[in-house]
Coordinates of C-alpha atoms and ligand atoms in Angstrom, one line a residue:
M23 CA 0.5 0.3 0.1
A24 CA 2.7 2.2 1.1
S25 CA 4.7 1.7 -2.3
L26 CA 1.3 2.2 -3.8
V27 CA 0.7 5.5 -2.9
L28 CA 4.6 6.4 -3.7
F29 CA 3.7 5.7 -6.9
L30 CA 1.0 7.7 -7.1
I31 CA 2.6 10.4 -5.4
L32 CA 5.5 10.4 -8.0
L33 CA 3.0 10.3 -10.6
V34 CA 0.9 13.2 -9.8
A35 CA 4.7 14.6 -9.3
A36 CA 5.4 14.1 -12.9
M37 CA 2.1 14.6 -14.3
S38 CA 2.5 18.3 -12.8
T39 CA 5.4 19.2 -14.5
P40 CA 4.1 20.1 -18.3
A41 CA 6.0 18.8 -20.8
A42 CA 6.5 21.6 -23.1
H43 CA 7.1 24.1 -20.3
C44 CA 8.5 22.2 -17.5
H45 CA 10.7 24.9 -16.3
G46 CA 7.8 26.8 -15.1
N47 CA 8.7 30.3 -13.5
V48 CA 12.1 31.1 -13.8
G49 CA 12.8 34.5 -13.9
F50 CA 16.1 36.2 -13.0
K51 CA 18.4 39.6 -14.1
L52 CA 21.8 39.2 -15.8
K53 CA 24.6 42.2 -16.1
L54 CA 25.2 42.6 -19.9
T55 CA 28.4 42.8 -20.5
H56 CA 30.1 44.9 -24.1
V57 CA 32.3 43.1 -25.9
D58 CA 34.9 46.2 -26.2
A59 CA 34.3 46.8 -21.9
G60 CA 37.3 46.3 -20.4
T61 CA 39.4 46.8 -23.4
S62 CA 41.8 50.0 -23.9
Y63 CA 40.6 51.3 -27.3
T64 CA 40.2 55.2 -27.8
K65 CA 36.6 56.2 -28.4
V66 CA 36.9 56.9 -32.1
Q67 CA 38.4 53.1 -32.3
L68 CA 35.3 51.8 -30.7
L69 CA 33.1 53.2 -32.6
R70 CA 35.0 52.6 -35.3
R71 CA 34.9 49.0 -34.5
A72 CA 31.3 49.6 -33.7
V73 CA 30.3 50.3 -37.3
A74 CA 32.7 47.6 -38.6
R75 CA 30.9 45.0 -36.7
S76 CA 27.9 46.0 -37.5
K77 CA 28.9 45.7 -41.3
A78 CA 29.4 42.5 -40.7
R79 CA 26.5 41.7 -39.4
V80 CA 25.0 43.2 -42.0
A81 CA 27.8 40.8 -44.4
A82 CA 25.8 38.1 -42.9
L83 CA 22.2 39.2 -44.2
Q84 CA 23.3 39.7 -47.6
A85 CA 24.3 36.6 -48.0
V86 CA 20.8 34.7 -46.7
A87 CA 19.1 37.2 -48.9
A88 CA 21.6 36.2 -51.9
V89 CA 19.9 32.5 -51.6
A90 CA 17.0 32.8 -53.4
D91 CA 15.5 29.8 -51.6
P92 CA 13.3 30.9 -48.8
V93 CA 13.7 27.4 -47.4
A94 CA 17.2 26.8 -48.2
A95 CA 17.5 30.9 -46.7
A96 CA 15.7 29.5 -43.1
R97 CA 18.3 27.1 -43.0
V98 CA 21.4 30.0 -43.0
L99 CA 21.1 31.9 -40.2
V100 CA 21.3 35.5 -39.8
T101 CA 24.1 36.5 -37.3
A102 CA 27.1 37.3 -37.3
S103 CA 29.6 35.3 -35.1
T104 CA 30.3 38.0 -33.0
G105 CA 27.9 39.8 -31.3
E106 CA 27.5 42.6 -29.3
Y107 CA 27.1 41.9 -25.7
L108 CA 28.0 38.8 -23.7
V109 CA 26.3 37.4 -20.8
G110 CA 27.5 35.3 -17.9
L111 CA 26.2 32.0 -17.0
A112 CA 27.7 28.4 -16.4
I113 CA 26.7 24.8 -17.5
G114 CA 26.9 21.2 -15.6
T115 CA 27.6 19.7 -12.4
P116 CA 29.5 21.2 -10.6
P117 CA 29.0 24.7 -12.6
L118 CA 31.9 26.0 -15.4
Y119 CA 31.5 29.5 -15.6
Y120 CA 31.5 31.3 -18.2
T121 CA 30.5 33.9 -20.8
A122 CA 28.8 34.0 -24.4
I123 CA 27.1 35.6 -27.0
M124 CA 23.3 37.3 -26.1
D125 CA 22.7 37.1 -29.7
T126 CA 18.5 38.3 -30.7
G127 CA 19.0 36.6 -34.4
S128 CA 19.4 32.8 -33.5
D129 CA 17.7 30.0 -31.1
L130 CA 21.0 27.7 -30.6
I131 CA 22.8 27.7 -27.1
W132 CA 26.0 26.1 -27.6
T133 CA 29.5 26.1 -26.1
Q134 CA 32.5 24.3 -27.1
C135 CA 32.9 20.6 -25.7
A136 CA 36.3 19.1 -24.8
P137 CA 37.4 16.9 -26.9
C138 CA 37.5 19.3 -29.5
L139 CA 38.1 18.5 -32.8
L140 CA 38.1 21.6 -34.1
C141 CA 37.6 25.0 -32.1
A142 CA 38.2 28.9 -31.9
D143 CA 40.4 30.3 -28.2
Q144 CA 38.5 30.8 -25.8
P145 CA 39.1 31.9 -21.8
A146 CA 37.4 29.4 -20.5
P147 CA 38.1 25.7 -20.3
Y148 CA 36.3 23.7 -22.6
F149 CA 33.4 21.7 -21.4
D150 CA 34.5 17.9 -20.0
A151 CA 30.6 16.5 -20.5
K152 CA 32.3 13.2 -18.9
A153 CA 32.8 15.5 -15.8
S154 CA 29.9 16.8 -15.5
A155 CA 26.7 14.8 -13.7
T156 CA 24.2 16.0 -15.4
Y157 CA 24.5 15.8 -19.1
R158 CA 22.6 13.5 -20.6
A159 CA 23.1 13.8 -24.5
L160 CA 19.9 13.6 -26.9
P161 CA 18.7 10.7 -28.9
C162 CA 17.6 10.7 -32.2
R163 CA 13.6 10.9 -31.2
S164 CA 13.9 13.2 -29.1
P165 CA 11.6 16.0 -30.1
R166 CA 14.4 18.8 -28.7
C167 CA 16.3 17.2 -31.5
G168 CA 13.3 17.9 -34.2
Q169 CA 13.3 21.3 -33.4
L170 CA 16.6 21.9 -34.7
Y171 CA 17.3 23.3 -38.8
Y172 CA 19.3 19.9 -40.1
P173 CA 18.3 17.4 -37.0
A174 CA 20.8 14.4 -37.9
C175 CA 21.3 11.3 -36.3
F176 CA 25.5 9.5 -35.7
Q177 CA 25.7 6.7 -33.1
R178 CA 21.8 6.7 -31.7
V179 CA 22.6 10.7 -30.1
C180 CA 21.2 14.0 -32.0
V181 CA 23.3 15.9 -33.7
Y182 CA 23.4 19.4 -34.5
Q183 CA 25.1 22.0 -37.4
Y184 CA 25.0 25.8 -37.2
Y185 CA 25.6 28.2 -40.1
Y186 CA 25.7 31.8 -39.1
G187 CA 25.7 33.6 -42.8
D188 CA 29.0 34.8 -42.4
T189 CA 32.6 32.0 -41.7
A190 CA 30.7 30.8 -38.4
S191 CA 29.6 27.9 -38.0
T192 CA 29.2 25.2 -35.0
A193 CA 28.4 21.0 -34.8
G194 CA 27.8 18.8 -32.1
V195 CA 26.5 16.7 -29.9
L196 CA 22.5 18.3 -29.0
A197 CA 21.9 17.5 -25.0
N198 CA 20.7 18.4 -22.0
E199 CA 22.9 19.9 -18.6
T200 CA 21.7 21.8 -15.4
F201 CA 23.0 26.1 -16.9
T202 CA 22.8 28.4 -13.8
F203 CA 22.5 31.8 -14.7
G204 CA 22.7 35.1 -12.4
A205 CA 25.1 36.5 -9.5
G206 CA 25.4 36.4 -6.0
N207 CA 23.4 34.1 -3.5
S208 CA 20.3 35.9 -4.7
T209 CA 19.6 35.7 -8.2
K210 CA 21.3 32.6 -8.6
V211 CA 19.0 30.4 -10.5
R212 CA 20.3 26.1 -11.7
V213 CA 17.7 25.0 -14.4
P214 CA 17.7 21.6 -15.3
N215 CA 17.2 20.2 -18.9
V216 CA 18.5 23.4 -20.9
S217 CA 18.9 22.0 -24.2
F218 CA 22.3 22.4 -25.8
G219 CA 24.8 22.4 -28.5
C220 CA 28.2 20.2 -26.9
G221 CA 30.0 21.9 -30.3
S222 CA 33.4 20.1 -31.7
I223 CA 33.5 21.3 -35.6
N224 CA 33.8 25.6 -34.2
A225 CA 34.3 27.9 -36.4
G226 CA 34.7 31.8 -36.2
D227 CA 35.3 34.8 -33.8
L228 CA 33.6 34.1 -30.3
A229 CA 34.4 38.0 -29.5
N230 CA 36.9 36.1 -26.0
S231 CA 33.2 34.6 -25.1
S232 CA 33.2 31.1 -25.0
G233 CA 29.9 30.5 -27.3
M234 CA 26.8 31.8 -27.9
V235 CA 23.2 31.8 -26.5
G236 CA 19.7 32.3 -28.2
F237 CA 17.9 34.9 -27.3
G238 CA 15.5 34.0 -30.6
R239 CA 11.9 33.6 -30.9
G240 CA 12.7 29.9 -32.3
P241 CA 11.4 26.8 -29.7
L242 CA 15.5 26.6 -28.6
S243 CA 16.3 29.4 -27.9
L244 CA 16.8 30.3 -24.3
V245 CA 13.7 32.6 -24.1
S246 CA 11.4 29.9 -25.2
Q247 CA 13.1 27.0 -23.1
L248 CA 12.4 28.6 -20.2
G249 CA 9.4 30.1 -18.8
P250 CA 7.5 32.8 -19.3
S251 CA 8.9 33.3 -22.3
R252 CA 9.5 36.9 -22.1
F253 CA 13.2 39.4 -21.9
S254 CA 13.5 42.4 -21.0
Y255 CA 16.8 44.9 -21.6
C256 CA 18.3 48.1 -21.1
L257 CA 21.5 48.8 -22.3
T258 CA 23.5 51.9 -21.2
S259 CA 24.7 55.1 -22.6
Y260 CA 27.1 53.8 -25.1
L261 CA 30.9 54.3 -23.6
S262 CA 29.3 53.9 -20.2
P263 CA 31.4 52.3 -18.3
T264 CA 28.2 50.7 -16.2
P265 CA 27.0 47.4 -17.4
S266 CA 23.3 47.5 -18.8
R267 CA 20.7 44.4 -17.5
L268 CA 19.0 41.7 -18.9
Y269 CA 16.1 40.7 -17.1
F270 CA 14.8 37.3 -17.8
G271 CA 11.9 35.9 -17.3
A272 CA 9.7 36.6 -13.8
F273 CA 11.4 39.4 -14.0
A274 CA 11.4 41.1 -17.4
N275 CA 8.7 43.2 -16.6
L276 CA 8.8 47.0 -17.2
N277 CA 6.2 47.5 -14.4
S278 CA 8.8 46.6 -12.8
T279 CA 11.7 49.4 -12.3
N280 CA 9.0 51.3 -12.5
T281 CA 10.4 53.5 -15.0
S282 CA 7.5 55.0 -16.7
S283 CA 7.7 56.9 -13.8
S284 CA 11.0 58.2 -14.5
S285 CA 10.8 58.9 -17.5
G286 CA 7.1 60.0 -17.7
S287 CA 6.4 58.5 -21.1
P288 CA 4.0 55.8 -21.4
V289 CA 4.8 52.2 -22.5
Q290 CA 3.9 51.9 -25.4
S291 CA 3.7 48.3 -27.7
T292 CA 3.8 47.0 -31.3
P293 CA 3.2 43.7 -32.6
F294 CA 6.1 41.4 -33.7
V295 CA 5.2 40.0 -37.0
V296 CA 6.5 36.8 -38.7
N297 CA 8.6 36.6 -41.6
P298 CA 8.2 32.7 -42.4
A299 CA 12.1 32.7 -44.0
L300 CA 13.6 33.8 -40.8
P301 CA 10.8 33.0 -38.4
S302 CA 13.7 33.7 -35.0
M303 CA 14.3 37.0 -35.2
Y304 CA 12.0 39.9 -34.3
F305 CA 10.9 41.5 -36.9
L306 CA 8.6 44.7 -36.8
S307 CA 6.1 46.4 -38.4
L308 CA 7.5 50.1 -39.1
R309 CA 5.1 52.2 -41.1
G310 CA 7.7 55.7 -41.3
I311 CA 9.8 57.8 -40.3
S312 CA 9.8 61.5 -38.9
L313 CA 12.2 64.3 -38.1
G314 CA 10.2 65.7 -34.6
T315 CA 6.7 67.0 -35.5
R316 CA 8.3 65.9 -39.8
R317 CA 6.9 63.2 -41.4
L318 CA 10.0 62.0 -44.2
P319 CA 8.2 60.8 -48.0
I320 CA 9.3 57.5 -47.3
D321 CA 7.0 54.8 -49.1
P322 CA 5.7 52.5 -46.5
L323 CA 6.7 49.7 -49.4
A324 CA 10.4 50.3 -48.0
F325 CA 9.9 48.9 -44.6
A326 CA 7.9 45.1 -46.1
I327 CA 8.9 41.6 -45.8
N328 CA 9.7 40.5 -49.9
D329 CA 8.1 36.8 -50.8
D330 CA 11.2 36.0 -51.2
G331 CA 12.1 37.0 -47.0
T332 CA 14.3 39.5 -47.8
G333 CA 14.1 43.1 -46.3
G334 CA 11.4 44.3 -43.2
V335 CA 12.4 44.9 -40.4
V336 CA 14.3 43.8 -37.4
I337 CA 15.1 45.1 -34.0
D338 CA 18.5 43.1 -33.1
S339 CA 20.6 43.7 -30.0
G340 CA 24.2 42.0 -31.6
T341 CA 24.3 45.5 -34.1
S342 CA 25.6 48.7 -32.8
I343 CA 24.6 51.2 -35.7
T344 CA 21.1 51.0 -37.5
W345 CA 20.8 49.9 -41.0
L346 CA 18.4 51.6 -42.7
Q347 CA 16.7 50.6 -45.9
Q348 CA 18.5 52.4 -48.7
D349 CA 15.5 54.5 -50.0
A350 CA 14.4 55.3 -46.0
Y351 CA 18.0 56.3 -45.8
E352 CA 18.1 59.2 -48.6
A353 CA 14.5 60.3 -47.0
V354 CA 16.7 60.9 -43.2
R355 CA 19.6 62.2 -44.9
R356 CA 18.1 64.7 -46.9
G357 CA 15.2 65.8 -43.9
L358 CA 18.7 66.6 -41.6
L359 CA 20.8 68.1 -44.7
S360 CA 17.3 70.9 -44.5
A361 CA 17.1 70.8 -41.5
I362 CA 20.9 71.2 -39.8
P363 CA 22.1 74.1 -41.3
L364 CA 26.0 73.5 -41.2
P365 CA 28.6 72.0 -43.9
A366 CA 27.2 68.4 -44.9
M367 CA 30.6 65.8 -44.2
N368 CA 31.9 62.1 -45.4
D369 CA 33.3 61.3 -42.8
T370 CA 35.4 58.6 -44.7
D371 CA 37.3 57.5 -41.5
I372 CA 34.5 56.2 -39.6
G373 CA 32.6 54.9 -42.7
L374 CA 29.6 57.7 -41.3
D375 CA 28.2 59.9 -44.6
T376 CA 26.0 61.9 -43.4
C377 CA 28.0 64.2 -41.6
F378 CA 27.8 67.7 -40.4
Q379 CA 30.7 70.1 -40.0
W380 CA 30.8 70.3 -35.2
P381 CA 30.4 72.3 -33.7
P382 CA 28.7 74.8 -34.9
P383 CA 30.0 78.7 -35.0
P384 CA 28.8 81.2 -32.4
N385 CA 26.6 82.8 -35.0
V386 CA 24.2 79.2 -35.8
T387 CA 21.8 78.2 -33.7
V388 CA 21.6 74.3 -34.4
T389 CA 18.3 72.6 -33.5
V390 CA 18.8 68.6 -33.5
P391 CA 15.7 67.2 -33.9
D392 CA 13.8 64.0 -32.3
F393 CA 13.7 61.2 -34.0
V394 CA 10.9 58.8 -34.7
F395 CA 10.5 55.5 -35.8
H396 CA 6.5 55.2 -37.0
F397 CA 5.3 51.7 -35.5
D398 CA 2.1 50.1 -35.9
G399 CA 0.8 51.2 -32.9
A400 CA 3.3 52.8 -31.3
N401 CA 6.2 55.4 -31.6
M402 CA 9.4 54.9 -30.4
T403 CA 11.0 58.6 -30.0
L404 CA 14.7 58.7 -30.2
P405 CA 16.7 62.1 -28.9
P406 CA 19.6 63.2 -31.0
E407 CA 21.7 61.6 -28.4
N408 CA 20.4 57.6 -29.7
Y409 CA 21.1 58.2 -33.0
M410 CA 23.9 60.9 -33.9
L411 CA 27.3 60.9 -32.7
I412 CA 30.7 63.0 -32.5
A413 CA 33.0 61.8 -34.5
S414 CA 36.1 61.7 -32.8
T415 CA 39.1 62.2 -35.4
T416 CA 37.0 64.4 -37.3
G417 CA 35.4 65.9 -34.6
Y418 CA 32.2 65.9 -37.1
L419 CA 28.3 65.5 -35.7
C420 CA 27.7 61.9 -37.9
L421 CA 24.2 60.3 -38.4
A422 CA 24.7 56.8 -36.5
M423 CA 23.1 54.9 -39.5
V424 CA 23.5 53.8 -42.8
P425 CA 22.2 52.3 -45.9
S426 CA 21.3 48.4 -46.6
G427 CA 20.7 47.2 -49.7
V428 CA 18.8 44.8 -47.9
G429 CA 16.6 44.9 -45.2
T430 CA 15.8 47.7 -41.4
I431 CA 18.1 46.1 -38.8
I432 CA 17.7 48.6 -35.6
G433 CA 20.9 48.1 -33.7
N434 CA 21.7 48.5 -30.3
Y435 CA 22.4 52.1 -30.8
Q436 CA 19.5 53.7 -31.3
Q437 CA 18.1 51.5 -28.2
Q438 CA 20.6 53.1 -25.7
N439 CA 18.2 54.4 -22.2
L440 CA 14.8 52.3 -23.1
H441 CA 13.7 49.2 -21.2
I442 CA 13.3 47.0 -23.7
L443 CA 10.7 44.0 -23.3
Y444 CA 10.6 41.3 -26.2
D445 CA 6.9 39.9 -25.2
I446 CA 7.0 35.9 -27.1
A447 CA 3.6 34.8 -25.7
N448 CA 2.1 38.0 -26.5
S449 CA 4.3 38.5 -29.7
L450 CA 4.9 42.3 -29.0
L451 CA 8.3 44.2 -28.2
S452 CA 6.9 47.1 -25.5
F453 CA 9.4 49.8 -24.6
V454 CA 9.8 53.2 -22.5
P455 CA 12.5 55.4 -22.0
A456 CA 14.2 55.0 -18.3
P457 CA 18.1 55.7 -17.3
C458 CA 19.8 52.3 -17.6
D459 CA 22.8 53.3 -15.9
I460 CA 20.7 53.8 -12.1
I461 CA 17.8 51.4 -12.4
Ligands
NAG518 C1 25.8 34.6 -0.1 O1 25.7 33.5 0.8 C2 27.4 33.5 1.5 C3 27.3 31.9 2.8 O2 25.7 32.2 2.7 C4 27.1 35.0 2.6 O3 28.0 34.9 3.7 C5 27.4 36.2 2.0 O4 27.2 37.0 2.9 C6 26.6 36.1 0.6 N1 26.4 37.6 0.0 C7 25.0 37.6 -0.5 C8 25.8 38.7 -1.6 O5 24.5 38.2 0.2
NAG519 C1 15.7 16.0 -17.3 O1 14.5 14.9 -17.9 C2 15.1 13.8 -17.7 C3 14.0 13.2 -19.2 O2 12.2 13.5 -19.3 C4 14.0 13.8 -16.5 O3 14.2 11.7 -16.4 C5 14.6 14.0 -15.2 O4 14.8 13.7 -13.7 C6 15.0 15.9 -15.9 N1 15.9 15.7 -15.0 C7 14.9 17.2 -13.5 C8 16.0 17.6 -13.1 O5 14.2 17.6 -13.9
NAG520 C1 16.0 17.3 -21.9 O1 14.6 18.3 -21.5 C2 13.4 18.6 -22.0 C3 13.3 20.0 -21.9 O2 13.4 19.8 -19.9 C4 12.9 17.8 -21.8 O3 11.6 17.1 -21.9 C5 13.8 15.5 -21.7 O4 13.3 14.5 -21.7 C6 15.1 15.8 -21.1 N1 16.1 14.6 -22.1 C7 16.5 13.9 -21.8 C8 17.2 12.9 -22.0 O5 17.0 14.0 -20.2
NAG521 C1 39.6 37.9 -22.8 O1 39.3 38.2 -20.9 C2 39.9 38.2 -20.7 C3 38.9 38.1 -19.3 O2 37.6 37.6 -19.4 C4 40.7 39.5 -20.7 O3 41.3 39.5 -19.7 C5 41.7 39.1 -21.8 O4 42.7 40.4 -22.5 C6 41.0 38.7 -23.1 N1 41.7 38.9 -24.2 C7 41.5 39.1 -25.2 C8 42.2 39.1 -26.5 O5 40.2 41.1 -25.4
NAG522 C1 1.9 46.2 -15.7 O1 1.3 46.6 -15.2 C2 0.0 47.1 -15.7 C3 -1.2 47.8 -14.4 O2 -0.4 47.4 -13.3 C4 -1.1 45.6 -15.8 O3 -2.0 45.9 -16.6 C5 0.3 44.8 -16.9 O4 -0.6 43.9 -17.0 C6 1.4 45.1 -16.6 N1 2.2 44.8 -17.0 C7 3.5 43.4 -16.9 C8 4.1 43.6 -18.2 O5 3.5 43.4 -16.1
NAG523 C1 7.6 54.3 -9.3 O1 7.6 55.6 -8.7 C2 7.3 57.1 -7.8 C3 8.1 58.2 -8.1 O2 9.2 58.4 -8.2 C4 6.2 56.4 -6.6 O3 5.9 57.5 -6.4 C5 5.9 54.9 -7.2 O4 5.3 54.6 -5.8 C6 6.8 53.7 -7.2 N1 6.1 53.1 -7.8 C7 6.5 51.5 -7.5 C8 5.4 50.5 -8.4 O5 7.6 51.8 -7.8
NAG524 C1 31.8 59.9 -48.5 O1 32.6 58.9 -49.3 C2 32.6 57.5 -50.0 C3 34.0 57.2 -50.0 O2 35.0 57.7 -50.0 C4 32.1 57.9 -50.8 O3 31.9 56.4 -51.4 C5 31.0 58.0 -50.4 O4 30.0 57.9 -51.8 C6 30.6 59.4 -49.9 N1 29.0 60.0 -49.3 C7 28.8 60.9 -50.2 C8 27.6 61.6 -49.5 O5 29.4 62.3 -50.4
NAG525 C1 28.9 83.8 -39.5 O1 29.7 84.4 -39.3 C2 30.2 84.2 -40.6 C3 31.5 84.8 -40.3 O2 31.6 86.0 -39.4 C4 29.8 84.3 -41.7 O3 30.6 84.5 -42.8 C5 28.5 83.7 -42.1 O4 27.7 84.4 -42.9 C6 27.4 84.0 -40.3 N1 26.3 83.5 -40.6 C7 24.8 83.4 -40.3 C8 24.2 82.3 -40.2 O5 24.7 84.9 -40.2
NAG526 C1 2.4 58.3 -33.5 O1 3.1 59.6 -33.9 C2 1.7 60.3 -35.0 C3 2.3 61.6 -34.9 O2 2.9 61.8 -34.6 C4 0.4 60.0 -34.3 O3 -0.2 60.4 -35.0 C5 -0.2 59.1 -33.4 O4 -1.5 59.0 -33.3 C6 0.7 58.1 -33.0 N1 0.1 57.3 -31.9 C7 1.2 56.7 -31.0 C8 0.8 55.1 -30.7 O5 1.4 57.4 -30.0

């Protein structure tokens, strides 16, 4: 009888752990470290590096757009290997701490595993599955294996292979492990059975980190595997020494940081749009752009997703400078040239071509207007410091955006001091201005 009761308790316990969302309400907050934090680059080098990384990421997008077949394109994930922000986490039992690139453009969580057939240098030791008590390679028939782009089977174990649009790639075994998130006693959270890629054949640049953590919309991303499936971040001012913050699951809440009261602006929300060719990326519906109160003449088709999956508007944490669709860029450039009564310049050093001589002469008054993205149901108003920058060698005031022949990617320079919530369950992006250095 006692054993029957025990059996029933075990059965109930097993049933009360839903298979699809076995992790329940997980929440934590993490520091986001900028890839260039702690380096000795000068301001101008930092900006030049940011623009170069941004170009590399768009080159990856172009590589995907060049694949005519949208089904094939979906298999080449859009993201460059080098991201912009790193998160700290730990894998296994006992936990091995490491940093990884946070990537809102892809899904898989992966790290390099020993023994490595081909691995990049990384600051942490390679993860050794044999040394962890909680490592479980997934069988080929496991549902998680079926969620891979390229599921494959080797010696009855699920193997994966991911390409990142540029030369970066990772391949290895799909496995379950216990991950640890957060630092300090109060926020440390151990989560069992997180499926991840144990990569033994990897190529590309990991930006002095030891792997990647996918924050995309697909089923294998960290945010989809843990519940509730939402996250938010608050990016501090560019070049600020204060690290940015990432809030996860139950902690991701624009209310809890009380940002609306501190900024006085209401929280705004706009729905995500699905691009079937790139289902894990966060596409938005952008209707237009204003400079100040002046709506720019831009055909809304400039922001549309094309039938072949190219085009559209993505919000991304891993791109620094915004890539604006060519026609929209030209309209913004013309708008700025007429709004700012200063000689136009071309900063070939940093690679930005809508610039002005700066500072203005004493007899000229310059008012740089706000920049407004008009999304479906929400206006994102960027003050000048979120879309203009002072190029340090020339001292010019430059538009921190570059023209794109493919689609629009809203980069993290434009997201400074906004608290941005990615609510996957409700398919909504919400945001509110916030002093991210303080909260
Ligand atoms: C963390 O826990 C340890 C041991 O329980 C304690 O000594 C330490 O003060 C705690 N640290 C914080 C920041 O709470
Ligand atoms: C992980 O999943 C396996 C298989 O479903 C299960 O037996 C095990 O109890 C789970 N581990 C934890 C710690 O939940
Ligand atoms: C891996 O984790 C998933 C999600 O928690 C679980 O459904 C599955 O049973 C686990 N598999 C193994 C082999 O632990
Ligand atoms: C990589 O990061 C470590 C600390 O995490 C640092 O000591 C080292 O200098 C960095 N290396 C490079 C090449 O940036
Ligand atoms: C924020 O607060 C409002 C009103 O108090 C509530 O309706 C809304 O659901 C909250 N949002 C979140 C993400 O908790
Ligand atoms: C938000 O901030 C305002 C003003 O600082 C304060 O009065 C209010 O109590 C705060 N609300 C919460 C939920 O913390
Ligand atoms: C800026 O300079 C680059 C490189 O010389 C050139 O390709 C580009 O057309 C110039 N842009 C403008 C607006 O003059
Ligand atoms: C400002 O002063 C300069 C030199 O004194 C002169 O050439 C220019 O026309 C003036 N501009 C305006 C807008 O008055
Ligand atoms: C966004 O701005 C436009 C133009 O200023 C205005 O007509 C519209 O009502 C605003 N939408 C929201 C959601 O505030």
